[in-house]
N, CA, C and O atoms as a DFTB+ gen file, in Angstrom:
580 C
 N C O
     1  1       0.819      -1.111      -0.047
     2  2       0.056      -0.097      -0.063
     3  2       0.794       1.227      -0.019
     4  3       0.414       2.191      -0.682
     5  1       2.025       1.262       0.902
     6  2       2.701       2.494       0.830
     7  2       3.632       2.541      -0.359
     8  3       4.515       3.396      -0.428
     9  1       3.429       1.560      -1.366
    10  2       4.366       1.638      -2.592
    11  2       3.781       2.836      -3.512
    12  3       4.422       3.732      -4.063
    13  1       2.232       2.577      -3.525
    14  2       1.607       3.553      -4.574
    15  2       1.639       5.062      -4.075
    16  3       1.872       5.928      -4.918
    17  1       1.461       5.356      -3.010
    18  2       1.905       6.752      -2.567
    19  2       3.274       7.291      -2.697
    20  3       3.449       8.509      -2.671
    21  1       4.121       6.578      -2.817
    22  2       5.419       6.887      -2.893
    23  2       5.636       6.909      -4.262
    24  3       6.585       7.645      -4.532
    25  1       5.106       6.365      -5.275
    26  2       5.143       6.507      -6.511
    27  2       4.444       7.606      -7.155
    28  3       4.706       7.835      -8.336
    29  1       3.646       8.271      -6.579
    30  2       2.721       9.216      -7.075
    31  2       3.361      10.470      -7.334
    32  3       3.056      11.031      -8.386
    33  1       4.206      11.028      -6.559
    34  2       5.005      12.064      -7.032
    35  2       6.044      11.835      -8.502
    36  3       6.339      12.712      -9.314
    37  1       6.367      10.715      -8.519
    38  2       7.104      10.428      -9.647
    39  2       6.272      10.515     -10.683
    40  3       6.697      11.088     -11.686
    41  1       4.947       9.989     -10.687
    42  2       4.215      10.041     -11.926
    43  2       3.759      11.487     -12.265
    44  3       3.505      11.770     -13.436
    45  1       3.644      12.447     -11.236
    46  2       3.330      13.893     -11.636
    47  2       4.666      14.466     -11.985
    48  3       4.623      15.491     -12.664
    49  1       5.744      14.044     -11.683
    50  2       7.060      15.135     -12.164
    51  2       7.540      14.231     -13.447
    52  3       8.520      14.683     -14.040
    53  1       7.120      13.320     -13.825
    54  2       7.637      12.455     -14.925
    55  2       7.670      13.442     -16.310
    56  3       6.714      14.176     -16.558
    57  1       8.653      13.394     -17.029
    58  2       8.743      14.072     -18.193
    59  2       8.716      13.427     -19.487
    60  3       9.277      12.344     -19.653
    61  1       8.148      13.976     -20.337
    62  2       7.744      13.057     -21.639
    63  2       8.799      13.222     -22.628
    64  3       9.389      14.296     -22.748
    65  1       9.076      12.133     -23.388
    66  2      10.270      12.074     -24.268
    67  2      10.004      12.773     -25.464
    68  3       8.887      13.290     -25.435
    69  1      10.668      12.983     -26.564
    70  2      10.356      13.610     -27.682
    71  2       9.237      12.842     -28.581
    72  3       8.318      13.397     -29.184
    73  1       9.501      11.504     -28.545
    74  2       8.613      10.705     -29.378
    75  2       7.264      10.783     -28.806
    76  3       6.337      11.051     -29.570
    77  1       6.995      10.550     -27.343
    78  2       5.589      10.712     -26.911
    79  2       5.148      12.384     -27.014
    80  3       3.997      12.779     -27.197
    81  1       6.034      13.019     -26.894
    82  2       5.341      14.620     -27.390
    83  2       4.846      14.692     -28.829
    84  3       3.806      15.276     -29.133
    85  1       5.613      14.092     -29.670
    86  2       5.425      13.947     -31.198
    87  2       4.009      13.371     -31.411
    88  3       3.150      13.905     -32.112
    89  1       3.844      12.051     -30.625
    90  2       2.717      11.337     -30.813
    91  2       1.131      12.148     -30.363
    92  3       0.007      12.142     -30.866
    93  1       1.702      12.753     -29.256
    94  2       0.570      13.683     -28.704
    95  2       0.218      14.581     -29.600
    96  3      -0.973      14.573     -29.910
    97  1       1.150      15.628     -30.288
    98  2       0.720      16.684     -31.171
    99  2       0.132      16.032     -32.432
   100  3      -0.817      16.523     -33.043
   101  1       0.702      14.996     -32.752
   102  2      -0.164      14.069     -34.137
   103  2      -1.529      13.763     -33.768
   104  3      -2.430      13.945     -34.587
   105  1      -1.788      13.264     -32.478
   106  2      -3.034      13.010     -32.335
   107  2      -4.074      14.243     -32.102
   108  3      -5.294      14.155     -32.233
   109  1      -3.381      15.358     -31.747
   110  2      -3.948      16.660     -31.421
   111  2      -4.278      17.040     -32.879
   112  3      -5.416      17.404     -33.173
   113  1      -3.466      16.973     -33.632
   114  2      -3.647      17.649     -35.165
   115  2      -4.538      16.750     -35.777
   116  3      -5.355      17.263     -36.541
   117  1      -4.578      15.444     -35.614
   118  2      -5.625      14.580     -36.214
   119  2      -6.985      14.850     -35.829
   120  3      -7.904      14.824     -36.648
   121  1      -7.147      15.117     -34.567
   122  2      -8.352      15.245     -33.823
   123  2      -8.877      16.903     -34.427
   124  3     -10.042      17.034     -34.801
   125  1      -7.983      18.001     -34.466
   126  2      -8.119      18.992     -35.084
   127  2      -8.855      19.022     -36.405
   128  3      -9.939      19.550     -36.652
   129  1      -8.025      18.333     -37.222
   130  2      -8.011      18.047     -38.775
   131  2      -9.466      17.282     -39.027
   132  3     -10.141      17.595     -40.007
   133  1      -9.907      16.278     -38.107
   134  2     -11.265      15.885     -38.211
   135  2     -12.357      16.730     -37.908
   136  3     -13.411      16.695     -38.545
   137  1     -12.105      17.615     -36.798
   138  2     -13.271      18.434     -36.281
   139  2     -13.335      19.488     -37.363
   140  3     -14.457      19.911     -37.642
   141  1     -12.156      20.033     -38.095
   142  2     -12.374      20.872     -39.148
   143  2     -13.028      20.497     -40.305
   144  3     -13.706      21.335     -40.900
   145  1     -12.908      19.142     -40.797
   146  2     -13.321      18.501     -41.639
   147  2     -14.920      18.451     -41.491
   148  3     -15.653      18.809     -42.413
   149  1     -15.391      17.994     -40.298
   150  2     -16.772      17.965     -39.982
   151  2     -17.324      19.191     -40.140
   152  3     -18.455      19.218     -40.627
   153  1     -16.770      20.275     -39.829
   154  2     -17.285      21.771     -39.878
   155  2     -17.551      21.965     -41.086
   156  3     -18.658      22.290     -41.515
   157  1     -16.191      21.713     -41.973
   158  2     -16.455      21.903     -43.491
   159  2     -17.783      21.049     -44.086
   160  3     -18.565      21.524     -44.909
   161  1     -17.867      19.924     -43.609
   162  2     -18.863      19.031     -44.430
   163  2     -20.200      19.652     -43.866
   164  3     -21.194      19.684     -44.591
   165  1     -20.229      20.120     -42.642
   166  2     -21.591      20.656     -42.207
   167  2     -22.032      22.036     -42.855
   168  3     -23.177      22.273     -43.242
   169  1     -20.969      22.905     -42.916
   170  2     -21.249      24.126     -43.637
   171  2     -21.764      23.930     -45.056
   172  3     -22.659      24.581     -45.596
   173  1     -21.018      22.874     -45.603
   174  2     -21.280      22.582     -47.128
   175  2     -22.608      22.128     -47.254
   176  3     -23.308      22.629     -48.134
   177  1     -23.151      21.091     -46.370
   178  2     -24.527      20.560     -46.349
   179  2     -25.420      21.705     -46.137
   180  3     -26.437      21.749     -46.830
   181  1     -25.165      22.777     -45.161
   182  2     -26.054      23.840     -45.035
   183  2     -26.279      24.708     -46.275
   184  3     -27.389      25.136     -46.591
   185  1     -24.968      24.978     -47.070
   186  2     -25.307      25.919     -48.160
   187  2     -25.995      24.842     -49.261
   188  3     -26.775      25.381     -50.047
   189  1     -25.841      23.667     -49.388
   190  2     -26.467      22.687     -50.504
   191  2     -28.008      22.980     -50.052
   192  3     -28.769      23.300     -50.965
   193  1     -28.479      22.911     -48.890
   194  2     -29.816      22.795     -48.388
   195  2     -30.442      24.263     -48.773
   196  3     -31.522      24.349     -49.359
   197  1     -29.790      25.229     -48.453
   198  2     -30.127      26.589     -48.855
   199  2     -30.409      26.757     -50.457
   200  3     -31.423      27.297     -50.898
   201  1     -29.429      26.249     -51.207
   202  2     -29.570      26.239     -52.734
   203  2     -30.583      25.543     -52.972
   204  3     -31.414      26.077     -53.707
   205  1     -30.826      24.417     -52.562
   206  2     -31.978      23.530     -53.099
   207  2     -33.275      24.133     -52.724
   208  3     -34.212      24.171     -53.521
   209  1     -33.351      24.651     -51.407
   210  2     -34.526      25.676     -51.084
   211  2     -35.009      26.756     -52.005
   212  3     -36.191      27.026     -52.213
   213  1     -33.914      27.370     -52.557
   214  2     -33.958      28.531     -53.268
   215  2     -34.530      28.066     -54.626
   216  3     -35.512      28.532     -55.205
   217  1     -33.784      27.130     -54.992
   218  2     -34.205      26.339     -56.321
   219  2     -35.799      25.975     -56.633
   220  3     -36.446      26.128     -57.670
   221  1     -36.191      25.424     -55.315
   222  2     -37.419      25.044     -55.234
   223  2     -38.541      25.887     -55.124
   224  3     -39.662      25.723     -55.607
   225  1     -38.028      26.986     -54.301
   226  2     -38.824      28.314     -54.043
   227  2     -39.107      29.027     -55.362
   228  3     -40.244      29.402     -55.649
   229  1     -38.046      29.210     -56.164
   230  2     -38.112      29.819     -57.524
   231  2     -38.785      29.191     -58.582
   232  3     -39.290      29.884     -59.465
   233  1     -38.868      27.746     -58.611
   234  2     -39.783      27.102     -59.400
   235  2     -41.156      27.017     -59.106
   236  3     -42.045      26.786     -59.925
   237  1     -41.305      27.237     -57.763
   238  2     -42.950      27.264     -57.352
   239  2     -43.331      28.909     -57.687
   240  3     -44.424      29.227     -58.157
   241  1     -42.292      29.859     -57.381
   242  2     -42.912      31.021     -57.843
   243  2     -43.165      31.370     -59.247
   244  3     -44.102      32.099     -59.571
   245  1     -42.331      30.851     -60.088
   246  2     -42.490      30.912     -61.631
   247  2     -43.679      30.131     -61.913
   248  3     -44.391      30.559     -62.821
   249  1     -44.082      28.936     -61.240
   250  2     -45.032      28.017     -61.726
   251  2     -46.244      28.859     -61.355
   252  3     -47.129      28.977     -62.203
   253  1     -46.372      29.446     -60.196
   254  2     -47.643      30.087     -59.658
   255  2     -47.776      31.396     -60.654
   256  3     -48.908      31.540     -61.116
   257  1     -46.966      32.200     -60.984
   258  2     -46.919      33.180     -61.869
   259  2     -47.654      32.872     -63.308
   260  3     -48.512      33.539     -63.885
   261  1     -47.129      31.838     -63.629
   262  2     -47.303      31.229     -64.968
   263  2     -48.821      30.703     -64.894
   264  3     -49.594      31.115     -65.759
   265  1     -49.214      29.960     -64.072
   266  2     -50.538      29.503     -63.707
   267  2     -51.634      30.776     -63.643
   268  3     -52.674      30.831     -64.299
   269  1     -51.217      31.641     -62.829
   270  2     -52.171      32.906     -62.590
   271  2     -52.197      33.794     -64.159
   272  3     -53.163      34.495     -64.458
   273  1     -51.171      33.657     -64.933
   274  2     -51.568      34.301     -66.278
   275  2     -52.186      33.732     -67.032
   276  3     -52.978      34.292     -67.790
   277  1     -51.971      32.446     -67.008
   278  2     -52.982      31.283     -67.976
   279  2     -54.337      31.487     -67.493
   280  3     -55.279      31.668     -68.265
   281  1     -54.441      31.462     -66.330
   282  2     -55.946      31.570     -65.813
   283  2     -56.650      32.662     -65.848
   284  3     -57.878      32.584     -65.828
   285  1     -55.928      34.018     -65.913
   286  2     -56.362      35.251     -66.520
   287  2     -56.859      35.278     -67.764
   288  3     -57.941      35.728     -68.140
   289  1     -55.858      34.681     -68.485
   290  2     -56.128      34.770     -70.062
   291  2     -57.409      33.756     -70.621
   292  3     -58.219      33.927     -71.532
   293  1     -57.238      32.770     -69.777
   294  2     -58.651      31.599     -69.824
   295  2     -59.754      32.303     -69.393
   296  3     -60.779      32.147     -70.057
   297  1     -59.798      33.164     -68.280
   298  2     -60.916      33.727     -67.875
   299  2     -61.650      34.814     -68.933
   300  3     -62.839      35.089     -69.092
   301  1     -60.476      35.294     -69.565
   302  2     -60.966      36.567     -70.780
   303  2     -61.679      35.715     -71.790
   304  3     -62.833      35.857     -72.196
   305  1     -60.741      34.747     -72.146
   306  2     -61.434      33.850     -73.209
   307  2     -62.902      33.393     -72.855
   308  3     -63.767      33.699     -73.676
   309  1     -63.255      32.745     -71.807
   310  2     -64.367      32.317     -71.358
   311  2     -65.408      33.312     -71.452
   312  3     -66.489      33.023     -71.966
   313  1     -65.100      34.764     -70.876
   314  2     -65.873      35.686     -70.678
   315  2     -66.456      36.139     -71.896
   316  3     -67.669      36.313     -72.012
   317  1     -65.488      36.369     -72.966
   318  2     -65.851      36.818     -74.145
   319  2     -66.831      35.773     -75.047
   320  3     -67.709      36.066     -75.860
   321  1     -66.374      34.496     -74.620
   322  2     -67.021      33.546     -75.506
   323  2     -68.436      33.423     -74.962
   324  3     -69.352      33.253     -75.766
   325  1     -68.675      33.493     -73.705
   326  2     -69.929      33.479     -73.145
   327  2     -70.767      34.666     -73.579
   328  3     -71.971      34.480     -73.757
   329  1     -70.207      35.951     -73.778
   330  2     -71.123      37.129     -74.386
   331  2     -71.431      36.905     -75.763
   332  3     -72.534      37.125     -76.264
   333  1     -70.216      36.366     -76.489
   334  2     -70.629      35.907     -77.858
   335  2     -71.825      34.937     -77.930
   336  3     -72.705      35.179     -78.756
   337  1     -71.916      33.971     -77.214
   338  2     -72.888      33.003     -77.177
   339  2     -74.177      33.454     -76.680
   340  3     -75.229      32.909     -77.016
   341  1     -74.110      34.467     -75.864
   342  2     -75.367      34.930     -75.263
   343  2     -76.041      36.111     -76.396
   344  3     -77.248      36.290     -76.564
   345  1     -75.017      36.787     -77.048
   346  2     -75.585      37.728     -78.311
   347  2     -76.013      36.722     -79.578
   348  3     -76.950      37.048     -80.306
   349  1     -75.368      35.643     -79.770
   350  2     -75.817      34.856     -80.511
   351  2     -77.386      34.206     -80.498
   352  3     -78.198      34.098     -81.417
   353  1     -77.458      33.874     -79.272
   354  2     -78.946      33.446     -78.919
   355  2     -79.897      34.472     -78.883
   356  3     -81.051      34.266     -79.260
   357  1     -79.475      35.692     -78.412
   358  2     -80.317      36.728     -78.456
   359  2     -80.748      37.073     -79.967
   360  3     -81.892      37.452     -80.220
   361  1     -79.907      36.942     -80.809
   362  2     -80.039      37.247     -82.269
   363  2     -81.199      35.933     -82.911
   364  3     -82.250      36.227     -83.481
   365  1     -80.855      34.864     -82.731
   366  2     -81.477      33.749     -82.934
   367  2     -82.903      33.517     -82.397
   368  3     -83.735      32.866     -83.030
   369  1     -83.156      34.113     -81.134
   370  2     -84.243      33.995     -80.484
   371  2     -85.371      35.317     -80.779
   372  3     -86.563      35.342     -80.471
   373  1     -84.626      36.299     -81.421
   374  2     -85.153      37.686     -81.677
   375  2     -85.567      38.490     -80.501
   376  3     -86.552      39.227     -80.460
   377  1     -84.581      38.241     -79.404
   378  2     -84.821      38.989     -77.990
   379  2     -83.618      39.589     -77.640
   380  3     -82.561      39.231     -78.161
   381  1     -83.684      40.539     -76.739
   382  2     -82.726      41.474     -76.314
   383  2     -81.970      40.684     -74.674
   384  3     -80.964      41.065     -74.075
   385  1     -82.697      39.768     -74.401
   386  2     -82.268      39.413     -73.175
   387  2     -82.207      37.853     -72.962
   388  3     -81.369      37.401     -72.181
   389  1     -83.127      36.962     -73.680
   390  2     -83.068      35.518     -73.438
   391  2     -81.875      34.770     -73.579
   392  3     -81.671      33.745     -72.929
   393  1     -81.051      35.256     -74.428
   394  2     -79.689      34.509     -74.652
   395  2     -78.728      34.666     -73.331
   396  3     -77.903      33.828     -72.964
   397  1     -78.977      35.765     -72.774
   398  2     -78.046      35.817     -71.546
   399  2     -78.780      35.027     -70.401
   400  3     -78.082      34.449     -69.568
   401  1     -79.893      34.980     -70.332
   402  2     -80.721      34.457     -69.490
   403  2     -80.490      32.605     -69.412
   404  3     -80.575      31.862     -68.434
   405  1     -80.200      32.315     -70.744
   406  2     -80.037      31.075     -71.083
   407  2     -78.525      30.486     -70.480
   408  3     -78.289      29.474     -69.820
   409  1     -77.660      31.506     -70.969
   410  2     -76.301      31.208     -70.469
   411  2     -76.092      31.315     -69.046
   412  3     -75.223      30.550     -68.625
   413  1     -76.727      32.156     -68.071
   414  2     -76.933      32.181     -66.968
   415  2     -77.601      30.959     -66.178
   416  3     -77.165      30.561     -65.097
   417  1     -78.577      30.473     -66.756
   418  2     -79.191      29.321     -66.198
   419  2     -78.134      27.974     -66.518
   420  3     -78.176      26.940     -65.851
   421  1     -77.213      28.196     -67.637
   422  2     -76.532      27.026     -67.831
   423  2     -75.358      26.901     -66.687
   424  3     -74.909      25.805     -66.349
   425  1     -74.975      27.967     -66.210
   426  2     -73.909      28.318     -65.237
   427  2     -74.541      28.116     -63.919
   428  3     -73.823      27.660     -63.029
   429  1     -75.791      28.390     -63.654
   430  2     -76.378      28.116     -62.493
   431  2     -76.647      26.491     -62.246
   432  3     -76.556      25.953     -61.143
   433  1     -76.966      25.877     -63.372
   434  2     -77.354      24.374     -63.280
   435  2     -75.653      23.848     -63.079
   436  3     -75.468      22.957     -62.249
   437  1     -74.596      24.332     -63.739
   438  2     -73.402      23.870     -63.288
   439  2     -73.008      24.142     -61.938
   440  3     -72.420      23.253     -61.322
   441  1     -73.237      25.201     -61.410
   442  2     -72.854      25.412     -60.043
   443  2     -73.707      24.375     -59.185
   444  3     -73.082      23.628     -58.431
   445  1     -74.985      24.288     -59.246
   446  2     -75.763      23.209     -58.550
   447  2     -75.263      21.783     -58.535
   448  3     -75.309      21.048     -57.548
   449  1     -74.863      21.517     -59.521
   450  2     -74.233      20.027     -59.669
   451  2     -72.846      19.971     -59.160
   452  3     -72.503      18.977     -58.520
   453  1     -71.959      20.996     -59.392
   454  2     -70.635      20.938     -58.684
   455  2     -70.840      21.066     -56.936
   456  3     -70.180      20.474     -56.082
   457  1     -71.749      21.844     -56.768
   458  2     -72.007      21.959     -55.109
   459  2     -72.698      20.812     -54.609
   460  3     -72.224      20.334     -53.578
   461  1     -73.655      20.287     -55.071
   462  2     -74.249      19.172     -54.636
   463  2     -73.745      17.997     -54.769
   464  3     -73.537      17.237     -53.823
   465  1     -73.442      17.685     -56.266
   466  2     -73.282      16.531     -56.730
   467  2     -71.754      15.869     -56.708
   468  3     -71.604      14.649     -56.630
   469  1     -70.768      16.688     -56.775
   470  2     -69.378      16.167     -56.532
   471  2     -68.967      16.384     -55.182
   472  3     -69.245      17.398     -54.542
   473  1     -68.164      15.216     -54.672
   474  2     -67.521      15.159     -53.308
   475  2     -66.313      15.800     -53.422
   476  3     -65.756      15.911     -54.513
   477  1     -65.846      16.241     -52.382
   478  2     -64.324      16.835     -52.255
   479  2     -63.303      15.810     -52.529
   480  3     -62.186      16.091     -52.965
   481  1     -63.748      14.490     -52.238
   482  2     -62.541      13.478     -52.537
   483  2     -62.118      13.177     -53.995
   484  3     -61.149      12.484     -54.303
   485  1     -63.130      13.904     -55.019
   486  2     -62.920      13.596     -56.322
   487  2     -61.654      14.700     -56.762
   488  3     -60.851      14.512     -57.676
   489  1     -61.712      15.932     -55.822
   490  2     -60.825      16.827     -56.139
   491  2     -59.538      16.594     -55.604
   492  3     -58.446      16.878     -56.095
   493  1     -59.878      15.904     -54.267
   494  2     -58.572      15.515     -53.669
   495  2     -57.822      14.426     -54.544
   496  3     -56.602      14.534     -54.667
   497  1     -58.432      13.480     -55.100
   498  2     -57.571      12.384     -55.737
   499  2     -56.976      13.088     -57.230
   500  3     -55.937      12.680     -57.748
   501  1     -57.636      13.971     -57.696
   502  2     -56.984      14.765     -58.693
   503  2     -55.851      15.625     -58.385
   504  3     -54.963      15.864     -59.203
   505  1     -55.891      16.143     -57.063
   506  2     -54.914      17.048     -56.491
   507  2     -53.403      16.149     -56.084
   508  3     -52.235      16.526     -56.188
   509  1     -53.960      14.847     -55.596
   510  2     -52.860      14.221     -55.285
   511  2     -52.042      13.591     -56.489
   512  3     -50.826      13.399     -56.461
   513  1     -52.813      13.322     -57.462
   514  2     -52.093      12.729     -58.802
   515  2     -51.348      13.718     -59.217
   516  3     -50.219      13.455     -59.631
   517  1     -51.766      14.926     -59.200
   518  2     -51.056      16.035     -60.051
   519  2     -49.864      16.483     -59.263
   520  3     -48.886      16.934     -59.858
   521  1     -49.894      16.364     -57.716
   522  2     -48.602      16.754     -56.878
   523  2     -47.812      15.750     -56.687
   524  3     -46.686      16.019     -56.267
   525  1     -48.192      14.217     -56.955
   526  2     -47.297      13.083     -56.847
   527  2     -46.353      13.437     -58.092
   528  3     -45.150      13.504     -57.842
   529  1     -46.727      13.644     -59.263
   530  2     -46.036      13.675     -60.336
   531  2     -44.879      15.122     -60.542
   532  3     -44.026      15.370     -61.395
   533  1     -45.298      15.771     -59.465
   534  2     -44.345      17.199     -59.725
   535  2     -43.376      17.372     -58.518
   536  3     -42.149      17.295     -58.588
   537  1     -44.242      17.662     -57.203
   538  2     -43.486      18.045     -56.203
   539  2     -42.564      16.830     -55.546
   540  3     -41.380      17.058     -55.296
   541  1     -43.120      15.598     -55.291
   542  2     -42.555      14.615     -54.796
   543  2     -41.364      13.719     -55.569
   544  3     -40.560      12.933     -55.070
   545  1     -41.509      14.046     -56.704
   546  2     -40.626      13.414     -57.746
   547  2     -39.129      13.310     -57.309
   548  3     -38.465      12.285     -57.152
   549  1     -38.716      14.750     -57.134
   550  2     -37.423      14.662     -56.688
   551  2     -37.138      14.000     -55.428
   552  3     -36.115      13.329     -55.300
   553  1     -38.029      14.156     -54.434
   554  2     -37.871      13.598     -53.293
   555  2     -37.605      11.942     -53.484
   556  3     -36.686      11.382     -52.887
   557  1     -38.371      11.347     -54.241
   558  2     -38.451      10.121     -54.429
   559  2     -37.326       9.632     -55.281
   560  3     -37.124       8.419     -55.329
   561  1     -36.477      10.563     -56.046
   562  2     -35.392      10.058     -56.920
   563  2     -34.246      10.318     -55.816
   564  3     -33.363       9.469     -55.688
   565  1     -34.245      11.222     -55.192
   566  2     -33.133      11.210     -53.889
   567  2     -33.021       9.861     -52.734
   568  3     -32.035       9.446     -52.125
   569  1     -34.344       9.424     -52.723
   570  2     -34.368       8.426     -51.814
   571  2     -33.827       6.955     -52.437
   572  3     -33.606       5.962     -51.742
   573  1     -33.694       7.018     -53.605
   574  2     -33.341       5.936     -54.549
   575  2     -31.803       5.928     -54.491
   576  3     -31.101       4.933     -54.315
   577  1     -31.432       7.070     -54.650
   578  2     -29.781       7.064     -54.462
   579  2     -29.217       6.747     -53.225
   580  3     -27.993       6.743     -53.087
């Protein structure tokens, strides 16, 4: 028992050889190198995620603007086509208002059919099919790699 306390000051005062110092420095430099590489990897991964998010947001923005413009043009075409059909029906019926009434009745019947007859599940299925082919395609390709 007395041997261990007697050796303790020797252990504290022990000096390291050059080889041991070199090994300790090499281990420290390897650890610093690994930490540096990990930090670089994390920074690069964050930059890649930011770039990917920016690309997806840009694509969504462009698609939204394109869809809104197409919708506005389609609305204008539909509006003028309906006015044309109403005026044509007015001319055929020799009336000033029956053509507009018939077109309005057609859209009223269409509204009732959409409101009462169709369930939201039909539109949900169409939306799922549309989004499956666009948004999630990139995610599925990343999972297979």
